[in-house]
């Protein structure tokens, strides 16, 4: 999932964004360009919003920002991006001007997804799948399982394709196991996320029950990359034992379909709106830097994979190079579990022994 180059690049980016907070560069930029969606998901209510879109001109202005460079991975999402009235024009612009972009889709319009991917060649396609056919229909309110498989079979040899699995109150670990097996069948990878209460998606349910959580994780998760530790650590975070700084907000950003730029995917803290300010002013302005600094140190309030996987990878890699006590000297105090001195490796070894 991540190459050696990715680790090196992210390390240098972390140093730059820490040392020069008014000149930060983005590693990831997720553009929720439309609220249109034909799904009826229980874990997301964006489909109930009034339709709103970011125009191609809006996106061009964003992409001209100094905080965006050729290494920035830009994700096109919604809603369902292919429903955007300017979807073709936007993807054509990216195919010519910023090839380092990805597409996220529910695949309920399979022929349309296949058409635009083959024509405009995004770097990566992320496809939502949260279980078998029955689970899919129960969780997403549509019988779309066959559409997802149709897209995967048509495109798996054209570009990298990943399943996006969300563990939620409406599915189970057996669904995670099922999706991982389907991914292995098609030789594609899986990105696992945990249900979170995000304001933009009008989520309503409580968070997942964390009792004996790590013990229930399916064994085949070890056949995937960068998922096991993120899922296994959820139990400790949910119980209030895990405490990591939120470093990702200094290098990852989202833009909503109304132009709002929140500090992160989870909090209802808006840094600004691209219709009123440039993205550079929003992301690197003095007030935003102060907010980022505050939340970076104090916030431990979500387990959203867009943010927390970054934090897990950052700190675990630091521990591979130096003792935890040395890491805490410049990073700040943190803990992985209810045992404050326990390292990342010690915690994973402990829960592996339980299983």
CSV table of C-alpha atoms in Angstrom, one decimal, residues 134-269:
chain,number,residue,atom,x,y,z
A,134,UNK,CA,-27.2,-9.1,1.8
A,135,UNK,CA,-25.1,-6.8,4.0
A,136,UNK,CA,-24.6,-4.4,1.1
A,137,UNK,CA,-28.3,-3.9,0.6
A,138,UNK,CA,-29.0,-3.6,4.3
A,139,UNK,CA,-26.3,-1.1,4.9
A,140,UNK,CA,-26.5,1.0,1.7
A,141,UNK,CA,-30.2,0.7,0.9
A,142,UNK,CA,-29.5,-0.4,-2.7
A,143,UNK,CA,-28.8,-3.8,-4.3
A,144,UNK,CA,-25.5,-2.7,-5.7
A,145,UNK,CA,-23.2,-5.7,-5.0
A,146,UNK,CA,-23.1,-6.9,-8.7
A,147,UNK,CA,-22.3,-3.4,-9.9
A,148,UNK,CA,-19.2,-3.3,-7.6
A,149,UNK,CA,-18.0,-6.6,-8.9
A,150,UNK,CA,-18.6,-5.6,-12.5
A,151,UNK,CA,-16.4,-2.5,-12.0
A,152,UNK,CA,-13.7,-4.5,-10.3
A,153,UNK,CA,-13.6,-7.2,-13.0
A,154,UNK,CA,-13.5,-4.5,-15.7
A,155,UNK,CA,-10.8,-2.3,-14.2
A,156,UNK,CA,-8.5,-4.4,-12.0
A,157,UNK,CA,-6.0,-4.8,-14.7
A,158,UNK,CA,-6.3,-1.2,-15.9
A,159,UNK,CA,-5.1,0.6,-12.7
A,160,UNK,CA,-4.7,-0.1,-9.0
A,161,UNK,CA,-8.2,-0.8,-7.4
A,162,UNK,CA,-8.9,-0.9,-3.7
A,163,UNK,CA,-12.0,-1.9,-1.7
A,164,UNK,CA,-13.0,0.7,0.9
A,165,UNK,CA,-14.6,-1.2,3.8
A,166,UNK,CA,-16.2,0.5,6.7
A,167,UNK,CA,-16.9,-1.4,9.9
A,168,UNK,CA,-20.1,0.1,11.3
A,169,UNK,CA,-23.1,-0.7,13.6
A,170,UNK,CA,-24.8,-2.2,10.5
A,171,UNK,CA,-22.2,-4.9,9.6
A,172,UNK,CA,-19.8,-7.2,11.4
A,173,UNK,CA,-16.3,-8.6,11.5
A,174,UNK,CA,-17.5,-11.5,9.3
A,175,UNK,CA,-18.2,-8.9,6.6
A,176,UNK,CA,-14.7,-7.6,7.0
A,177,UNK,CA,-13.4,-11.2,6.5
A,178,UNK,CA,-15.7,-11.6,3.5
A,179,UNK,CA,-14.5,-8.4,1.8
A,180,UNK,CA,-10.8,-9.3,2.4
A,181,UNK,CA,-11.4,-12.7,0.8
A,182,UNK,CA,-13.0,-11.1,-2.3
A,183,UNK,CA,-10.1,-8.7,-2.5
A,184,UNK,CA,-7.7,-11.6,-2.5
A,185,UNK,CA,-9.7,-13.3,-5.2
A,186,UNK,CA,-9.2,-10.3,-7.5
A,187,UNK,CA,-5.7,-9.5,-6.2
A,188,UNK,CA,-6.6,-6.0,-5.1
A,189,UNK,CA,-6.0,-4.4,-1.7
A,190,UNK,CA,-8.4,-3.2,1.1
A,191,UNK,CA,-8.6,0.0,3.0
A,192,UNK,CA,-10.4,-0.5,6.3
A,193,UNK,CA,-12.2,2.4,8.0
A,194,UNK,CA,-14.2,2.6,11.3
A,195,UNK,CA,-17.6,4.3,11.5
A,196,UNK,CA,-17.3,7.8,12.9
A,197,UNK,CA,-19.8,10.6,13.6
A,198,UNK,CA,-18.8,13.1,10.8
A,199,UNK,CA,-20.8,16.3,10.6
A,200,UNK,CA,-20.7,16.6,6.8
A,201,UNK,CA,-22.3,13.2,6.4
A,202,UNK,CA,-24.9,13.8,9.0
A,203,UNK,CA,-24.1,10.5,10.8
A,204,UNK,CA,-26.4,9.7,13.6
A,205,UNK,CA,-25.6,6.3,15.2
A,206,UNK,CA,-23.4,5.7,18.3
A,207,UNK,CA,-19.8,4.5,17.8
A,208,UNK,CA,-18.9,0.8,17.8
A,209,UNK,CA,-18.8,-1.3,21.0
A,210,UNK,CA,-15.2,-1.8,21.8
A,211,UNK,CA,-15.5,-4.7,24.3
A,212,UNK,CA,-13.0,-7.5,23.3
A,213,UNK,CA,-12.7,-5.8,20.0
A,214,UNK,CA,-9.1,-6.8,19.1
A,215,UNK,CA,-9.9,-10.5,19.8
A,216,UNK,CA,-12.7,-10.5,17.2
A,217,UNK,CA,-10.6,-9.2,14.3
A,218,UNK,CA,-10.5,-11.8,11.5
A,219,UNK,CA,-7.2,-13.6,10.9
A,220,UNK,CA,-7.1,-12.8,7.2
A,221,UNK,CA,-6.7,-9.1,8.0
A,222,UNK,CA,-3.0,-10.0,8.2
A,223,UNK,CA,-3.1,-10.6,4.5
A,224,UNK,CA,-3.7,-6.9,4.0
A,225,UNK,CA,-1.4,-3.9,4.5
A,226,UNK,CA,-1.6,-1.1,7.0
A,227,UNK,CA,-4.9,-2.3,8.4
A,228,UNK,CA,-4.4,-4.6,11.4
A,229,UNK,CA,-2.8,-2.1,13.8
A,230,UNK,CA,-5.3,0.6,12.9
A,231,UNK,CA,-8.2,-1.8,13.6
A,232,UNK,CA,-6.6,-3.4,16.7
A,233,UNK,CA,-5.9,-0.1,18.3
A,234,UNK,CA,-9.5,1.1,18.1
A,235,UNK,CA,-10.4,-0.7,21.3
A,236,UNK,CA,-7.8,1.2,23.3
A,237,UNK,CA,-8.8,4.5,21.7
A,238,UNK,CA,-12.5,3.9,22.3
A,239,UNK,CA,-11.8,3.1,26.0
A,240,UNK,CA,-9.8,6.3,26.3
A,241,UNK,CA,-6.5,4.6,26.8
A,242,UNK,CA,-4.8,5.4,23.5
A,243,UNK,CA,-3.5,9.0,23.2
A,244,UNK,CA,-1.8,10.2,20.0
A,245,UNK,CA,-1.4,13.7,18.8
A,246,UNK,CA,-3.2,14.5,15.6
A,247,UNK,CA,-0.4,15.3,13.2
A,248,UNK,CA,-2.2,14.6,10.0
A,249,UNK,CA,-4.2,17.9,10.1
A,250,UNK,CA,-0.9,19.6,9.1
A,251,UNK,CA,-0.7,17.7,5.8
A,252,UNK,CA,-4.2,16.4,4.9
A,253,UNK,CA,-7.2,18.5,4.1
A,254,UNK,CA,-10.7,18.2,2.8
A,255,UNK,CA,-13.0,20.6,0.9
A,256,UNK,CA,-16.7,20.2,1.1
A,257,UNK,CA,-19.2,20.7,-1.7
A,258,UNK,CA,-20.3,24.1,-0.3
A,259,UNK,CA,-16.7,25.3,-0.3
A,260,UNK,CA,-16.1,24.9,3.4
A,261,UNK,CA,-12.6,23.7,4.5
A,262,UNK,CA,-12.8,22.1,8.0
A,263,UNK,CA,-9.7,21.5,10.1
A,264,UNK,CA,-10.3,17.7,9.7
A,265,UNK,CA,-13.0,15.2,8.6
A,266,UNK,CA,-14.3,14.8,12.1
A,267,UNK,CA,-14.7,18.2,13.8
A,268,UNK,CA,-17.2,20.9,12.9
A,269,UNK,CA,-14.3,23.5,13.0
